[in-house]
Coordinates of C-alpha atoms and ligand atoms in Angstrom, one line a residue:
M11 CA -0.1 0.1 -0.2
S12 CA 1.0 3.6 -0.9
F13 CA 0.7 6.4 1.4
D14 CA 1.2 9.9 1.1
L15 CA 2.0 10.8 4.1
V16 CA 3.1 8.3 7.5
I17 CA 4.0 9.7 10.8
K18 CA 6.2 7.1 13.1
G19 CA 6.8 5.6 15.8
G20 CA 4.5 7.8 17.6
T21 CA 2.2 6.5 20.8
C22 CA -1.4 6.5 19.0
V23 CA -4.2 7.7 21.4
T24 CA -7.9 7.6 21.2
A25 CA -10.7 8.2 24.0
S26 CA -11.0 4.3 24.6
E27 CA -7.4 2.8 24.0
M28 CA -3.2 3.8 23.4
F29 CA -1.3 2.2 21.3
A30 CA 2.2 2.0 19.4
A31 CA 1.4 2.3 15.3
D32 CA 2.4 3.9 12.3
I33 CA -0.3 6.0 10.8
G34 CA -0.3 6.1 7.0
I35 CA -2.3 8.6 5.7
Q36 CA -3.8 8.9 1.8
D37 CA -5.8 11.1 0.1
G38 CA -6.8 12.9 3.8
Q39 CA -7.3 10.0 5.4
I40 CA -6.3 7.4 7.7
A41 CA -5.4 5.0 5.1
A42 CA -3.1 2.4 7.5
L43 CA -2.6 1.8 11.6
G44 CA 0.3 -0.9 11.4
T45 CA 4.5 -0.8 12.2
D46 CA 6.9 -0.3 9.7
L47 CA 5.0 2.0 7.0
S48 CA 6.7 4.2 4.8
A49 CA 6.3 6.9 2.4
P50 CA 8.2 9.9 1.1
D51 CA 6.7 11.8 3.3
E52 CA 7.7 10.9 7.0
I53 CA 7.2 12.7 10.3
D54 CA 9.2 11.2 13.1
A55 CA 6.5 11.1 15.9
R56 CA 8.9 8.6 18.0
D57 CA 8.3 9.6 22.0
K58 CA 5.6 11.8 20.8
L59 CA 1.9 11.3 21.3
V60 CA -0.2 11.3 18.2
M61 CA -3.8 12.1 18.9
P62 CA -7.1 13.1 17.3
G63 CA -6.4 16.7 16.6
G64 CA -9.1 18.9 19.3
I65 CA -12.7 19.5 17.8
E66 CA -13.0 23.4 19.4
A67 CA -17.0 22.9 20.0
H68 CA -17.3 26.8 21.5
A69 CA -15.9 29.9 20.0
H70 CA -17.1 33.6 18.6
I71 CA -15.5 34.0 15.7
A72 CA -16.6 36.9 13.3
Q73 CA -19.4 37.4 15.2
N74 CA -21.3 40.7 15.7
S75 CA -23.6 41.2 18.8
A76 CA -26.9 42.0 19.3
T77 CA -25.4 45.2 20.6
G78 CA -23.0 45.9 17.8
G79 CA -19.5 44.4 18.5
M80 CA -17.7 42.7 16.7
T81 CA -14.5 39.8 17.9
A82 CA -11.6 40.6 17.3
D83 CA -11.0 37.7 15.4
D84 CA -12.2 36.5 11.9
Y85 CA -12.2 32.7 10.5
T86 CA -8.7 33.5 9.9
S87 CA -6.9 34.1 12.8
G88 CA -9.3 32.4 14.7
S89 CA -8.7 28.8 12.9
I90 CA -4.9 29.4 12.8
S91 CA -4.7 30.0 17.4
A92 CA -6.8 27.0 17.1
A93 CA -4.1 25.1 15.0
F94 CA -1.3 25.9 16.9
G95 CA -3.4 24.6 20.1
G96 CA -3.5 21.5 18.6
N97 CA -6.7 21.8 17.2
T98 CA -7.9 20.6 13.4
C99 CA -11.4 21.4 13.5
I100 CA -13.6 24.6 15.0
I101 CA -17.3 24.8 15.6
P102 CA -18.1 28.6 16.3
F103 CA -21.6 30.3 16.5
A104 CA -24.1 32.1 13.6
A105 CA -26.2 34.5 15.4
Q106 CA -29.3 34.8 14.6
H107 CA -30.4 38.5 16.1
R108 CA -33.8 39.7 16.0
G109 CA -35.8 40.4 12.9
M110 CA -32.8 38.3 10.9
G111 CA -34.2 34.8 9.3
V112 CA -32.3 31.6 9.6
T113 CA -31.2 31.4 6.2
E114 CA -30.1 34.8 5.9
T115 CA -28.0 34.4 8.9
L116 CA -26.0 30.9 8.1
D117 CA -25.7 33.2 4.3
L118 CA -24.0 35.8 6.6
Y119 CA -21.7 33.7 8.2
D120 CA -20.9 31.3 5.0
S121 CA -19.7 34.8 3.5
R122 CA -17.4 35.3 6.6
A123 CA -16.3 31.9 6.7
Q124 CA -15.8 30.2 3.3
G125 CA -11.8 31.0 1.9
A126 CA -11.5 32.2 5.3
S127 CA -10.2 29.5 7.8
V128 CA -7.4 27.0 8.0
L129 CA -9.6 24.6 9.7
D130 CA -12.3 22.3 8.6
Y131 CA -15.3 24.5 10.1
S132 CA -19.1 24.5 10.9
Y133 CA -21.5 26.5 13.1
H134 CA -23.7 26.4 16.1
L135 CA -26.7 28.7 15.0
I136 CA -28.0 30.6 17.6
V137 CA -31.5 31.2 17.9
S138 CA -33.1 34.4 19.1
D139 CA -36.0 35.1 17.0
P140 CA -38.1 31.2 16.9
T141 CA -40.4 32.7 14.7
E142 CA -43.4 30.0 12.8
K143 CA -41.4 30.4 10.4
V144 CA -38.1 29.9 11.8
L145 CA -39.7 27.1 13.5
N146 CA -41.6 25.5 10.3
E147 CA -39.5 26.2 7.5
E148 CA -35.9 27.9 8.5
L149 CA -35.0 25.7 10.8
P150 CA -35.5 22.2 9.1
A151 CA -33.5 24.2 6.5
A152 CA -30.9 24.7 8.9
F153 CA -30.7 20.8 9.6
K154 CA -30.7 20.1 5.6
R155 CA -27.5 22.1 5.0
G156 CA -26.0 20.1 7.6
I157 CA -26.3 22.7 10.7
T158 CA -27.4 20.4 13.7
S159 CA -27.3 22.1 16.7
F160 CA -28.4 25.0 18.1
K161 CA -28.1 27.5 21.1
L162 CA -30.7 29.3 23.0
F163 CA -29.7 31.7 25.2
M164 CA -31.7 32.7 29.0
T165 CA -30.7 35.8 29.5
Y166 CA -29.3 38.7 27.3
D167 CA -32.9 40.9 26.6
K168 CA -31.9 40.9 22.7
M169 CA -31.0 37.2 22.9
L170 CA -32.9 35.6 25.1
V171 CA -36.2 33.3 24.5
N172 CA -39.0 32.7 26.8
D173 CA -39.3 29.1 28.0
A174 CA -42.9 28.4 26.2
Q175 CA -40.1 29.5 22.4
F176 CA -37.4 27.5 24.1
L177 CA -39.9 24.2 24.4
D178 CA -40.5 25.3 20.7
V179 CA -37.5 25.1 19.6
L180 CA -36.1 21.8 22.1
S181 CA -39.4 20.2 20.1
V182 CA -38.0 21.1 16.3
A183 CA -34.5 19.6 17.4
K184 CA -35.7 16.8 18.6
E185 CA -37.9 16.3 15.4
H186 CA -34.8 16.7 13.3
G187 CA -32.3 15.2 15.3
A188 CA -30.5 18.2 16.2
L189 CA -28.8 19.2 20.1
T190 CA -29.9 22.4 21.6
M191 CA -27.5 24.2 23.6
V192 CA -28.1 26.5 26.1
H193 CA -26.8 29.4 28.1
A194 CA -28.3 29.1 31.2
E195 CA -28.9 31.9 33.8
N196 CA -31.8 33.5 35.1
A197 CA -32.5 37.2 33.3
G198 CA -34.4 38.5 36.2
M199 CA -32.2 38.1 38.7
I200 CA -29.0 39.0 36.7
K201 CA -31.5 42.4 36.5
W202 CA -32.1 42.6 39.5
M203 CA -28.9 42.6 41.0
T204 CA -27.1 44.9 38.2
D205 CA -30.3 47.5 39.2
R206 CA -28.8 47.2 42.7
L207 CA -25.0 47.2 42.0
L208 CA -25.6 50.8 39.4
A209 CA -27.6 52.3 41.9
K210 CA -24.6 52.0 44.8
G211 CA -22.4 53.6 41.8
L212 CA -20.2 50.0 41.9
T213 CA -19.8 50.1 38.2
A214 CA -16.4 49.0 37.7
P215 CA -15.6 45.3 35.5
K216 CA -15.3 43.5 39.0
Y217 CA -19.1 44.1 39.8
H218 CA -19.9 42.2 36.5
A219 CA -19.1 38.9 38.2
L220 CA -21.4 39.6 41.1
S221 CA -24.0 40.8 38.9
H222 CA -24.1 36.9 37.6
P223 CA -24.9 35.3 40.7
A224 CA -23.9 31.6 41.1
L225 CA -28.0 30.7 41.8
A226 CA -29.1 32.5 38.6
E227 CA -27.0 29.8 36.8
E228 CA -28.1 27.3 39.0
E229 CA -32.0 28.2 39.0
A230 CA -31.7 28.7 34.9
I231 CA -30.0 25.1 34.6
H232 CA -33.0 23.2 36.6
R233 CA -35.7 25.0 34.4
A234 CA -33.7 23.6 31.4
I235 CA -33.2 20.3 32.2
C236 CA -36.8 20.2 33.2
M237 CA -38.0 21.3 29.8
A238 CA -36.0 19.2 28.0
K239 CA -37.2 16.4 30.4
L240 CA -40.9 17.4 29.1
V241 CA -39.7 17.4 25.5
D242 CA -37.4 14.8 25.8
A243 CA -34.8 16.2 23.6
P244 CA -31.3 16.3 23.8
L245 CA -29.9 19.3 25.5
L246 CA -26.0 20.6 25.9
I247 CA -25.7 23.1 29.2
V248 CA -22.9 25.4 27.6
H249 CA -20.1 26.7 29.8
V250 CA -21.1 25.6 33.4
S251 CA -19.2 27.6 35.8
T252 CA -20.9 26.4 39.4
P253 CA -21.1 23.0 41.4
E254 CA -24.4 23.5 41.5
G255 CA -25.1 23.8 38.2
A256 CA -23.0 20.7 37.5
A257 CA -24.6 18.4 40.0
L258 CA -28.1 19.1 38.0
V259 CA -26.5 17.8 34.9
Q260 CA -24.8 14.9 36.9
N261 CA -28.3 13.7 38.5
A262 CA -29.7 14.3 35.3
R263 CA -27.1 12.0 33.4
S264 CA -27.8 9.3 36.5
V265 CA -31.6 8.7 35.7
G266 CA -30.4 8.6 31.5
A267 CA -32.1 12.3 30.5
K268 CA -30.5 13.2 27.3
I269 CA -28.5 16.2 28.9
Y270 CA -25.3 17.0 28.1
G271 CA -22.6 19.3 29.8
E272 CA -19.7 21.4 29.4
T273 CA -16.9 23.4 31.1
C274 CA -14.8 25.6 29.9
P275 CA -10.9 26.6 31.4
Q276 CA -11.5 30.1 32.5
Y277 CA -13.8 27.7 35.6
L278 CA -10.3 25.8 36.2
F279 CA -7.7 27.9 35.9
L280 CA -9.3 31.8 36.8
T281 CA -11.1 33.5 40.0
R282 CA -13.0 36.1 39.9
E283 CA -10.2 37.7 42.3
D284 CA -8.4 38.2 38.8
M285 CA -11.2 41.0 37.9
D286 CA -9.5 43.0 40.6
K287 CA -8.1 45.1 39.2
P288 CA -7.2 48.8 38.5
G289 CA -9.5 51.0 35.9
M290 CA -10.6 48.9 33.3
D291 CA -7.9 46.4 33.7
G292 CA -10.8 43.9 34.9
A293 CA -12.7 44.1 32.0
A294 CA -10.3 41.7 30.0
F295 CA -11.7 38.9 32.9
M296 CA -15.6 39.4 32.1
C297 CA -17.1 36.6 30.8
S298 CA -20.7 35.0 31.2
P299 CA -21.3 33.6 33.5
P300 CA -18.7 35.0 35.4
L301 CA -15.6 33.3 36.9
R302 CA -15.8 32.4 40.5
D303 CA -13.7 30.8 43.1
K304 CA -10.9 28.5 44.3
A305 CA -13.7 26.0 45.4
T306 CA -15.3 26.0 42.4
Q307 CA -12.3 24.9 40.5
E308 CA -11.7 22.1 42.6
M309 CA -15.5 21.2 42.5
L310 CA -15.4 21.6 38.7
W311 CA -12.4 19.5 38.1
Q312 CA -13.6 16.7 40.5
H313 CA -16.9 17.0 38.0
I314 CA -14.6 16.3 35.0
Q315 CA -13.4 12.8 36.7
A316 CA -16.8 11.9 37.0
G317 CA -17.5 12.2 33.9
T318 CA -20.4 15.0 34.4
F319 CA -19.1 17.0 31.2
D320 CA -18.8 15.6 27.7
I321 CA -16.7 19.0 26.8
V322 CA -14.1 21.6 27.9
S323 CA -14.4 23.9 25.3
S324 CA -13.0 28.0 25.6
D325 CA -15.5 29.7 25.1
H326 CA -13.0 31.9 22.7
S327 CA -14.9 35.2 22.8
P328 CA -12.0 37.6 22.1
Y329 CA -12.7 41.4 22.0
R330 CA -9.8 43.7 22.7
M331 CA -9.0 46.0 25.3
D332 CA -9.4 49.2 23.1
E333 CA -12.1 50.8 21.3
T334 CA -12.7 48.4 19.4
G335 CA -13.4 46.2 21.7
K336 CA -13.7 46.4 25.7
L337 CA -13.6 50.0 25.3
A338 CA -15.7 50.8 22.9
N339 CA -17.8 52.9 25.6
G340 CA -15.4 54.6 26.6
S341 CA -12.6 53.5 29.5
D342 CA -14.9 54.5 32.4
A343 CA -17.8 52.5 31.1
P344 CA -20.1 50.6 33.5
F345 CA -19.7 46.7 33.0
T346 CA -23.5 46.7 31.9
V347 CA -21.7 47.8 28.4
I348 CA -18.3 46.1 28.2
A349 CA -18.4 43.4 25.8
N350 CA -18.4 39.9 27.6
G351 CA -15.9 37.4 26.6
M352 CA -12.0 36.5 26.9
P353 CA -9.6 34.5 24.3
G354 CA -8.7 31.3 25.0
I355 CA -8.3 29.0 21.7
G356 CA -5.4 28.4 21.8
A357 CA -4.5 27.7 25.5
R358 CA -7.2 25.9 26.1
L359 CA -5.5 22.3 25.0
P360 CA -2.5 23.2 26.6
L361 CA -4.0 24.0 29.8
L362 CA -6.1 21.0 30.3
F363 CA -3.5 18.6 28.9
S364 CA -1.0 20.1 31.7
E365 CA -3.3 20.4 34.2
G366 CA -5.2 17.4 33.8
V367 CA -3.1 14.5 32.2
G368 CA 0.1 16.3 33.9
K369 CA -1.2 16.3 37.0
G370 CA -2.8 13.2 37.2
R371 CA -6.5 13.8 37.0
L372 CA -6.9 12.8 33.5
T373 CA -5.8 9.5 31.4
L374 CA -4.6 10.3 28.0
P375 CA -7.8 8.8 26.3
E376 CA -9.8 11.2 28.9
F377 CA -8.2 13.9 27.8
V378 CA -9.2 12.8 24.1
A379 CA -12.5 12.5 24.9
L380 CA -12.7 15.7 26.4
S381 CA -11.0 17.8 23.8
S382 CA -11.9 15.7 19.9
T383 CA -14.4 12.5 20.5
N384 CA -16.9 13.4 22.3
A385 CA -17.5 16.5 20.5
A386 CA -17.0 14.7 17.5
R387 CA -20.1 12.5 18.5
L388 CA -22.3 15.1 20.0
Y389 CA -22.2 17.5 16.8
G390 CA -22.5 14.3 14.1
L391 CA -19.0 14.8 12.9
L392 CA -17.9 11.2 14.1
P393 CA -16.2 8.7 12.5
Q394 CA -15.0 11.8 10.3
K395 CA -13.5 13.8 12.7
G396 CA -12.5 12.8 16.4
T397 CA -10.9 9.7 16.4
L398 CA -7.8 7.7 14.7
A399 CA -9.6 5.3 12.8
I400 CA -9.4 3.8 8.9
G401 CA -11.1 5.8 7.0
A402 CA -11.5 8.7 9.1
D403 CA -10.0 12.3 7.9
A404 CA -6.3 12.6 8.9
D405 CA -6.6 15.6 11.3
I406 CA -4.2 15.0 13.8
A407 CA -2.3 16.5 16.7
I408 CA 1.2 15.4 17.6
W409 CA 2.2 16.4 21.0
D410 CA 5.6 16.6 23.0
P411 CA 4.6 15.5 26.2
A412 CA 7.5 16.8 27.8
A413 CA 7.6 20.2 25.8
E414 CA 7.7 23.3 28.7
G415 CA 5.7 26.6 27.4
V416 CA 4.4 29.5 29.1
I417 CA 1.4 30.6 27.8
S418 CA 1.7 34.1 26.7
T419 CA -0.3 36.7 23.9
Q420 CA 3.0 36.1 21.2
N421 CA 2.3 32.6 21.4
Q422 CA -1.5 32.2 21.3
H423 CA -1.6 33.9 17.4
D424 CA -4.9 35.6 17.7
N425 CA -6.3 39.2 17.7
A426 CA -7.3 39.9 21.1
G427 CA -4.2 41.3 22.4
Y428 CA -4.0 39.7 25.3
S429 CA -4.3 36.3 27.2
P430 CA -5.8 36.1 30.3
F431 CA -3.8 33.0 30.9
E432 CA -0.7 34.9 30.4
G433 CA 2.4 33.5 32.3
R434 CA 1.4 30.2 33.1
E435 CA 3.4 27.5 32.8
V436 CA 2.5 24.2 30.7
T437 CA 3.9 20.7 30.3
G438 CA 3.2 19.3 27.1
L439 CA 2.3 21.1 24.0
P440 CA 1.2 19.8 20.3
I441 CA 3.8 20.6 18.3
T442 CA 2.2 19.4 15.0
T443 CA -1.7 20.0 13.6
L444 CA -2.1 18.0 10.2
S445 CA -6.1 18.4 8.9
R446 CA -6.9 16.4 6.4
G447 CA -3.2 15.0 6.0
K448 CA -1.5 18.4 5.0
R449 CA 0.2 20.5 7.7
V450 CA -0.9 23.2 9.0
V451 CA 1.3 24.0 11.8
E452 CA 4.7 22.6 11.9
K453 CA 7.6 23.2 14.0
G454 CA 6.0 26.5 15.2
A455 CA 5.5 27.7 12.1
L456 CA 2.2 28.2 10.2
R457 CA 1.9 25.7 6.7
A458 CA -1.4 26.4 5.9
K459 CA -3.5 29.1 4.0
A460 CA -6.8 30.9 4.6
G461 CA -9.4 28.6 2.3
H462 CA -7.8 25.4 3.1
G463 CA -10.9 25.1 5.9
Q464 CA -14.0 23.7 4.5
F465 CA -17.8 23.9 5.8
L466 CA -18.6 20.2 7.3
V467 CA -22.2 19.3 6.7
R468 CA -22.9 17.4 10.1
A469 CA -25.2 14.6 10.5
K470 CA -27.9 14.4 13.4
F471 CA -27.1 13.9 17.0
D472 CA -27.1 10.3 18.5
E473 CA -28.1 10.0 21.5
G474 CA -26.3 6.2 22.3
S475 CA -27.9 4.5 24.9
R476 CA -29.7 7.3 26.6
K477 CA -32.8 6.2 27.7
G478 CA -34.5 9.9 27.8
T479 CA -37.5 11.0 30.1
S480 CA -40.6 9.8 30.0
V481 CA -43.5 12.0 32.2
P482 CA -47.7 11.6 31.2
E483 CA -48.0 14.7 28.9
Q484 CA -46.0 12.7 26.4
N485 CA -48.3 10.5 26.0
F486 CA -50.6 13.0 24.9
N487 CA -48.5 13.9 21.9
L488 CA -49.0 17.8 22.2
Ligands
DUC21 N1 -22.1 33.7 25.9 C1 -21.3 32.6 25.6 O1 -21.3 31.4 25.4 N2 -19.5 33.2 25.6 C2 -19.5 34.9 25.5 C3 -20.2 35.3 26.2 C4 -21.8 34.5 26.6 O2 -22.6 35.2 26.9
ZN22 ZN1 -23.4 31.7 26.1
ZN23 ZN1 -19.4 31.3 24.5

């Protein structure tokens, strides 16, 4: 058998096993896993780990917010940063704002992504305006286009859906085989806290954290899970930031409900004390849900180890610390009008590897599951992406588990202009990433051009062995 490229002598890791093998790649796919494979082009992977490339399933790229701001990264810079961080596929969001159609939204994001990405990509559709036309015509049309996941918001006046709308979307998603994702925070509690803070003149960035209490997340996750159970539809709770929220996901899973969970590095590595900085500096650490505390970090790690979370995603939401981003409303703007989010698409995997695998919290297969395979399964990409198997795309990250590095703005390759993880030491780094057998990053250099990445038509959601929930009202087929 002849190959275009062979990765030789590495230790292969999948979500279920580790084995020594060469990988033969032909026409962009894995064609053989064996020994003594050879090709005119070979990569020496001795003493290295050869893993499915990361799938970054939560990132905001070339996304405009309902209030007008634009993320600092486009599909080129966002995908490059992802590739340097060991990813081979990205699934950012396409945001429908009120008054926009879904088809119009997807066309807009196609125009932003086409020819721009160095990695294969898809989008999750954010639904903020579920009109009859959207529910009956445009969401089914989106599935046909291969967009098989939607995100709903339970907060933000310009984005949120009410409970009845939430149930409508869940039910359309279930009918077509899509996965609904939810930003679960109670809007009323946030507004009530915000009003009180502002009335007292407490407007600095650090008060953003106080305005989003942990109870707001707990209440909304509970409500969202109840709605998913009523419809018996799959639901992924994104960016879970509290142990109470995680426990709700864990309980729902334990009874077979189709509830899935995601957390993010910022909740594992940062605390709200990072926001306690002079002037606007704390705005660099503003995200929603907000940073919590040390005790929360430890409990979220325990939930990762217990299997509560299917994925750990970056929630990369890059805004520069200037008038194009966080300071768009001035350098003394109240936290309510400062763009929310922080960069992290390049740092996600080195942080998770170093603190997860390196500190004995995760096995290597668990790392692969959390960083790649589970996202591929949830979002209709397995077995094309997310695994090392014959016939799969050769989307591969080669890691040096002994390499030592320091996360800094300079090595993140994004456009945010800062890293909230600046100065953090990590052991274990991706050294080469291959997308469909093509080197995208090698030895610290970008080797692929914008436009290499292709749009992925995703399959419908596979609920596997989850038995789901049955409630008496379902017998009426409403
Ligand atoms: N939700 C996200 O998923 N990311 C950034 C901000 C937000 O509210
Ligand atoms: Zn969100
Ligand atoms: Zn997000």
